[in-house]
Amino acid sequence: MIAAVQSMVFFFLAAIVVASALAAVTRKNLFHSALFFGLFLLGIAGIYLVLAADFVAITQIFVYVGGVVVLISFAVMLTSRIAEASQQQISEQREASLVAATILLGVMLLVLNQAFSSAKTAVPKEIGVALIGKALLTSYALPFEMVALLLLVAMVAAILMAREDTP
Amino acid sequence: MITLAQVITLSAILFSIGVYGALTRRNAVGILISVEIMLNSANLNFIGFSYFAERPLLTGQMFAIFVIAVAAAEITLGLALVLAVYKNIETIDMQKMNIMKG
């Protein structure tokens, strides 16, 4: 019963995620594309919750939906005039890209399904926030500090690049 | 019951959608959105492997957290670049950014 409900929820969220990703890459209006991208990120966070990754799901909502989508909306509003928002979005190489993406998908599905086709049933496990916090400060201390440095550098560089040119 | 193959298939489909978007979009912000879709599909892969491991495995979720942080920094810089270019040439159509074309 629980397994059936889990399966149903996963397929429902997977349908939402694939549909909104397709809409995000094909809509002509760039703001609609950003909003479908936000829906895609919310669906991915739901799938993380189904796969017992609570902390990563909440981090995804805070950082991606609450930060990245807002940033993209700012950038879209600041860089497109109203008449230009729905102009021709698809480039001339649409057919070739479709063929390339389909071939990539086919090869990936072939290889991965052969490698991972044995039905592994999952042992339900809880990885709590306390475990992640402890690991961040003991085993993963070096990547933690490096990501902190990276975020500082990115912040300074973004402010520098986007400011007015004052002589 | 969810199987590992289903999660990997979903991740592969999303990655191909991201690749199609990155090759097709004429708009700089649209290309950034497609790259973020690809990054999220890789994250989904990590979380899936962490869930289906033999014993409680933390590595996939740690990797996913770091990928989220780095992707946020990357899109910040990408959008700052887009804004800087827009100040100069008043458009973000990638076909028109061809100053260095031989």
Short mmCIF file of C-alpha atoms in Angstrom, two decimals:
data_model
loop_
_atom_site.label_atom_id
_atom_site.label_comp_id
_atom_site.label_asym_id
_atom_site.label_seq_id
_atom_site.Cartn_x
_atom_site.Cartn_y
_atom_site.Cartn_z
CA MET A 1 0.00 0.00 0.00
CA ILE A 2 2.70 2.45 0.97
CA ALA A 3 4.76 1.32 -1.99
CA ALA A 4 1.84 1.91 -4.36
CA VAL A 5 1.23 5.40 -3.00
CA GLN A 6 4.93 6.20 -3.27
CA SER A 7 4.97 5.01 -6.86
CA MET A 8 1.91 7.08 -7.73
CA VAL A 9 3.32 10.23 -6.18
CA PHE A 10 6.64 9.70 -7.95
CA PHE A 11 5.00 9.30 -11.36
CA PHE A 12 2.76 12.31 -10.82
CA LEU A 13 5.75 14.48 -9.88
CA ALA A 14 7.79 13.05 -12.76
CA ALA A 15 5.04 14.03 -15.22
CA ILE A 16 4.95 17.57 -13.79
CA VAL A 17 8.72 17.85 -13.96
CA VAL A 18 9.05 16.65 -17.57
CA ALA A 19 6.13 18.80 -18.77
CA SER A 20 7.43 21.98 -17.14
CA ALA A 21 11.01 21.35 -18.35
CA LEU A 22 9.69 20.98 -21.91
CA ALA A 23 7.68 24.17 -21.50
CA ALA A 24 10.67 26.02 -20.04
CA VAL A 25 12.86 25.28 -23.05
CA THR A 26 10.28 25.94 -25.75
CA ARG A 27 8.22 28.94 -24.70
CA LYS A 28 8.79 32.10 -26.69
CA ASN A 29 7.99 34.43 -23.83
CA LEU A 30 11.05 34.44 -21.58
CA PHE A 31 9.16 35.26 -18.41
CA HIS A 32 6.83 32.30 -18.93
CA SER A 33 9.92 30.18 -19.39
CA ALA A 34 11.28 31.38 -16.05
CA LEU A 35 7.98 30.57 -14.30
CA PHE A 36 7.87 27.07 -15.78
CA PHE A 37 11.45 26.66 -14.60
CA GLY A 38 10.26 27.52 -11.08
CA LEU A 39 7.54 24.85 -11.33
CA PHE A 40 10.19 22.38 -12.53
CA LEU A 41 12.33 23.13 -9.46
CA LEU A 42 9.36 22.65 -7.12
CA GLY A 43 8.62 19.28 -8.74
CA ILE A 44 12.25 18.23 -8.32
CA ALA A 45 12.09 19.21 -4.64
CA GLY A 46 8.98 17.02 -4.28
CA ILE A 47 10.86 14.09 -5.81
CA TYR A 48 13.69 14.66 -3.35
CA LEU A 49 11.13 14.37 -0.54
CA VAL A 50 9.87 11.08 -1.98
CA LEU A 51 13.49 9.84 -2.08
CA ALA A 52 13.99 10.63 1.65
CA ALA A 53 16.27 13.65 1.13
CA ASP A 54 14.50 16.19 3.33
CA PHE A 55 17.34 18.63 3.86
CA VAL A 56 18.29 18.73 0.18
CA ALA A 57 14.65 19.36 -0.76
CA ILE A 58 14.35 22.34 1.57
CA THR A 59 17.75 23.65 0.44
CA GLN A 60 16.56 23.36 -3.16
CA ILE A 61 13.43 25.40 -2.41
CA PHE A 62 15.34 28.08 -0.52
CA VAL A 63 18.26 28.47 -2.91
CA TYR A 64 16.81 27.57 -6.32
CA VAL A 65 13.18 28.65 -6.18
CA GLY A 66 13.73 31.47 -3.73
CA GLY A 67 16.99 32.74 -5.18
CA VAL A 68 17.73 31.62 -8.70
CA VAL A 69 14.21 32.06 -10.09
CA VAL A 70 14.01 35.53 -8.57
CA LEU A 71 17.41 36.40 -10.09
CA ILE A 72 16.31 35.16 -13.50
CA SER A 73 13.12 37.18 -13.27
CA PHE A 74 15.13 40.29 -12.44
CA ALA A 75 17.43 39.68 -15.37
CA VAL A 76 14.49 39.13 -17.74
CA MET A 77 12.74 42.28 -16.58
CA LEU A 78 15.87 44.38 -16.81
CA THR A 79 16.99 43.23 -20.24
CA SER A 80 13.92 42.92 -22.42
CA ARG A 81 11.66 45.62 -23.71
CA ILE A 82 7.97 44.81 -23.70
CA ALA A 83 7.65 44.49 -27.46
CA GLU A 84 10.66 42.24 -27.62
CA ALA A 85 9.59 39.77 -24.97
CA SER A 86 7.91 37.39 -27.40
CA GLN A 87 10.20 37.57 -30.37
CA GLN A 88 11.50 34.62 -32.32
CA GLN A 89 13.21 32.40 -29.79
CA ILE A 90 14.10 29.26 -31.68
CA SER A 91 17.29 29.31 -33.68
CA GLU A 92 17.83 27.82 -37.10
CA GLN A 93 19.39 24.62 -35.85
CA ARG A 94 16.25 23.25 -34.24
CA GLU A 95 16.03 19.99 -36.21
CA ALA A 96 19.69 19.13 -35.72
CA SER A 97 19.44 19.82 -31.97
CA LEU A 98 16.34 17.63 -31.75
CA VAL A 99 18.15 14.77 -33.48
CA ALA A 100 21.22 15.20 -31.27
CA ALA A 101 19.19 15.29 -28.05
CA THR A 102 17.16 12.23 -29.08
CA ILE A 103 20.27 10.24 -29.93
CA LEU A 104 21.80 11.25 -26.59
CA LEU A 105 18.67 10.16 -24.76
CA GLY A 106 18.58 6.83 -26.58
CA VAL A 107 22.22 6.02 -25.84
CA MET A 108 21.87 6.99 -22.19
CA LEU A 109 18.71 4.92 -21.68
CA LEU A 110 20.25 1.90 -23.40
CA VAL A 111 23.44 1.93 -21.34
CA LEU A 112 21.86 2.82 -17.99
CA ASN A 113 18.99 0.38 -18.19
CA GLN A 114 21.38 -2.42 -19.00
CA ALA A 115 23.60 -1.52 -16.07
CA PHE A 116 20.93 -0.93 -13.43
CA SER A 117 18.10 -3.20 -14.47
CA SER A 118 18.18 -5.47 -11.43
CA ALA A 119 15.27 -4.36 -9.28
CA LYS A 120 16.81 -3.21 -6.04
CA THR A 121 14.28 -2.63 -3.34
CA ALA A 122 15.27 0.23 -1.12
CA VAL A 123 15.79 -0.09 2.58
CA PRO A 124 13.88 2.86 4.00
CA LYS A 125 16.41 5.04 5.69
CA GLU A 126 16.35 8.36 7.40
CA ILE A 127 19.28 10.68 6.92
CA GLY A 128 18.56 13.52 9.29
CA VAL A 129 19.82 17.05 9.33
CA ALA A 130 22.03 16.28 12.34
CA LEU A 131 23.99 13.70 10.35
CA ILE A 132 24.44 16.12 7.45
CA GLY A 133 25.51 18.92 9.76
CA LYS A 134 28.04 16.74 11.51
CA ALA A 135 29.42 15.47 8.21
CA LEU A 136 29.74 19.01 6.84
CA LEU A 137 32.04 19.95 9.67
CA THR A 138 34.08 16.74 9.93
CA SER A 139 34.41 14.66 6.76
CA TYR A 140 33.44 17.39 4.29
CA ALA A 141 35.12 20.34 5.99
CA LEU A 142 37.39 21.13 3.05
CA PRO A 143 34.64 21.32 0.39
CA PHE A 144 32.55 23.30 2.85
CA GLU A 145 35.22 25.97 3.29
CA MET A 146 35.96 26.02 -0.43
CA VAL A 147 32.31 26.56 -1.28
CA ALA A 148 32.18 29.39 1.25
CA LEU A 149 35.19 31.02 -0.44
CA LEU A 150 33.61 30.45 -3.86
CA LEU A 151 30.39 32.16 -2.80
CA LEU A 152 32.34 35.14 -1.46
CA VAL A 153 34.30 35.49 -4.70
CA ALA A 154 31.11 35.13 -6.78
CA MET A 155 29.37 37.84 -4.78
CA VAL A 156 32.25 40.30 -5.15
CA ALA A 157 32.65 39.54 -8.86
CA ALA A 158 28.94 39.89 -9.60
CA ILE A 159 28.77 43.27 -7.88
CA LEU A 160 31.86 44.40 -9.76
CA MET A 161 30.58 43.28 -13.14
CA ALA A 162 27.09 44.67 -12.93
CA ARG A 163 27.69 48.10 -11.49
CA GLU A 164 27.69 51.41 -13.30
CA ASP A 165 30.97 52.47 -14.85
CA THR A 166 31.99 55.36 -12.66
CA PRO A 167 35.17 57.08 -13.83
CA MET B 1 7.70 0.48 -5.65
CA ILE B 2 10.14 2.91 -7.15
CA THR B 3 13.18 1.31 -8.72
CA LEU B 4 16.58 2.79 -9.42
CA ALA B 5 16.01 2.39 -13.16
CA GLN B 6 12.98 4.69 -13.04
CA VAL B 7 14.89 7.46 -11.29
CA ILE B 8 17.79 7.17 -13.74
CA THR B 9 15.43 7.21 -16.72
CA LEU B 10 13.78 10.38 -15.45
CA SER B 11 17.19 11.96 -14.94
CA ALA B 12 18.28 11.02 -18.50
CA ILE B 13 15.08 12.48 -20.00
CA LEU B 14 15.57 15.75 -18.13
CA PHE B 15 19.21 15.93 -19.21
CA SER B 16 18.26 15.53 -22.88
CA ILE B 17 15.64 18.26 -22.51
CA GLY B 18 18.33 20.51 -21.06
CA VAL B 19 20.72 19.72 -23.92
CA TYR B 20 18.03 20.50 -26.49
CA GLY B 21 17.29 23.79 -24.78
CA ALA B 22 20.95 24.79 -24.55
CA LEU B 23 21.46 24.13 -28.26
CA THR B 24 18.27 25.81 -29.42
CA ARG B 25 17.66 28.94 -27.42
CA ARG B 26 18.63 32.24 -28.98
CA ASN B 27 18.50 34.03 -25.70
CA ALA B 28 21.29 34.16 -23.12
CA VAL B 29 18.95 33.76 -20.14
CA GLY B 30 17.19 30.86 -21.88
CA ILE B 31 20.53 29.09 -22.28
CA LEU B 32 21.24 29.60 -18.57
CA ILE B 33 17.86 28.07 -17.70
CA SER B 34 18.67 25.02 -19.85
CA VAL B 35 22.04 24.58 -18.13
CA GLU B 36 20.29 24.71 -14.76
CA ILE B 37 17.87 21.99 -15.92
CA MET B 38 20.88 19.80 -16.75
CA LEU B 39 22.42 20.44 -13.34
CA ASN B 40 19.18 19.52 -11.60
CA SER B 41 18.96 16.26 -13.50
CA ALA B 42 22.46 15.34 -12.32
CA ASN B 43 21.44 16.19 -8.75
CA LEU B 44 18.44 13.90 -9.07
CA ASN B 45 20.81 11.13 -10.10
CA PHE B 46 22.93 11.65 -6.99
CA ILE B 47 19.93 11.62 -4.66
CA GLY B 48 18.57 8.50 -6.34
CA PHE B 49 21.81 6.60 -5.85
CA SER B 50 21.98 7.74 -2.24
CA TYR B 51 18.47 6.38 -1.62
CA PHE B 52 19.01 2.97 -3.24
CA ALA B 53 22.37 2.24 -1.63
CA GLU B 54 22.95 -0.89 0.44
CA ARG B 55 23.44 0.98 3.72
CA PRO B 56 22.51 4.55 4.69
CA LEU B 57 24.78 6.56 2.40
CA LEU B 58 25.34 10.25 2.95
CA THR B 59 27.63 10.92 0.00
CA GLY B 60 24.94 11.52 -2.62
CA GLN B 61 23.10 14.10 -0.58
CA MET B 62 26.32 15.94 0.37
CA PHE B 63 27.29 16.09 -3.29
CA ALA B 64 23.85 17.41 -4.18
CA ILE B 65 24.10 20.18 -1.58
CA PHE B 66 27.45 21.28 -2.96
CA VAL B 67 26.14 21.18 -6.53
CA ILE B 68 23.24 23.43 -5.51
CA ALA B 69 25.62 25.93 -3.92
CA VAL B 70 28.00 26.01 -6.89
CA ALA B 71 25.15 26.26 -9.40
CA ALA B 72 23.72 29.24 -7.53
CA ALA B 73 27.10 31.00 -7.65
CA GLU B 74 27.45 30.18 -11.34
CA ILE B 75 24.08 31.54 -12.35
CA THR B 76 24.72 34.71 -10.35
CA LEU B 77 27.85 35.35 -12.39
CA GLY B 78 26.14 34.36 -15.63
CA LEU B 79 23.34 36.85 -15.08
CA ALA B 80 25.82 39.57 -14.11
CA LEU B 81 27.57 38.92 -17.42
CA VAL B 82 24.26 39.13 -19.27
CA LEU B 83 23.50 42.46 -17.64
CA ALA B 84 26.97 43.81 -18.46
CA VAL B 85 26.62 42.78 -22.12
CA TYR B 86 23.11 44.26 -22.30
CA LYS B 87 24.45 47.62 -21.14
CA ASN B 88 26.69 47.70 -24.20
CA ILE B 89 24.62 46.27 -27.04
CA GLU B 90 21.01 46.64 -25.83
CA THR B 91 19.96 43.09 -26.65
CA ILE B 92 20.49 39.57 -25.31
CA ASP B 93 20.01 37.75 -28.58
CA MET B 94 22.95 35.38 -28.93
CA GLN B 95 23.01 35.69 -32.70
CA LYS B 96 23.94 39.33 -32.36
CA MET B 97 26.87 38.76 -30.01
CA ASN B 98 29.36 38.11 -32.77
CA ILE B 99 31.99 40.84 -32.36
CA MET B 100 34.79 38.29 -32.16
CA LYS B 101 33.65 36.43 -35.27
CA GLY B 102 36.42 36.17 -37.85
#
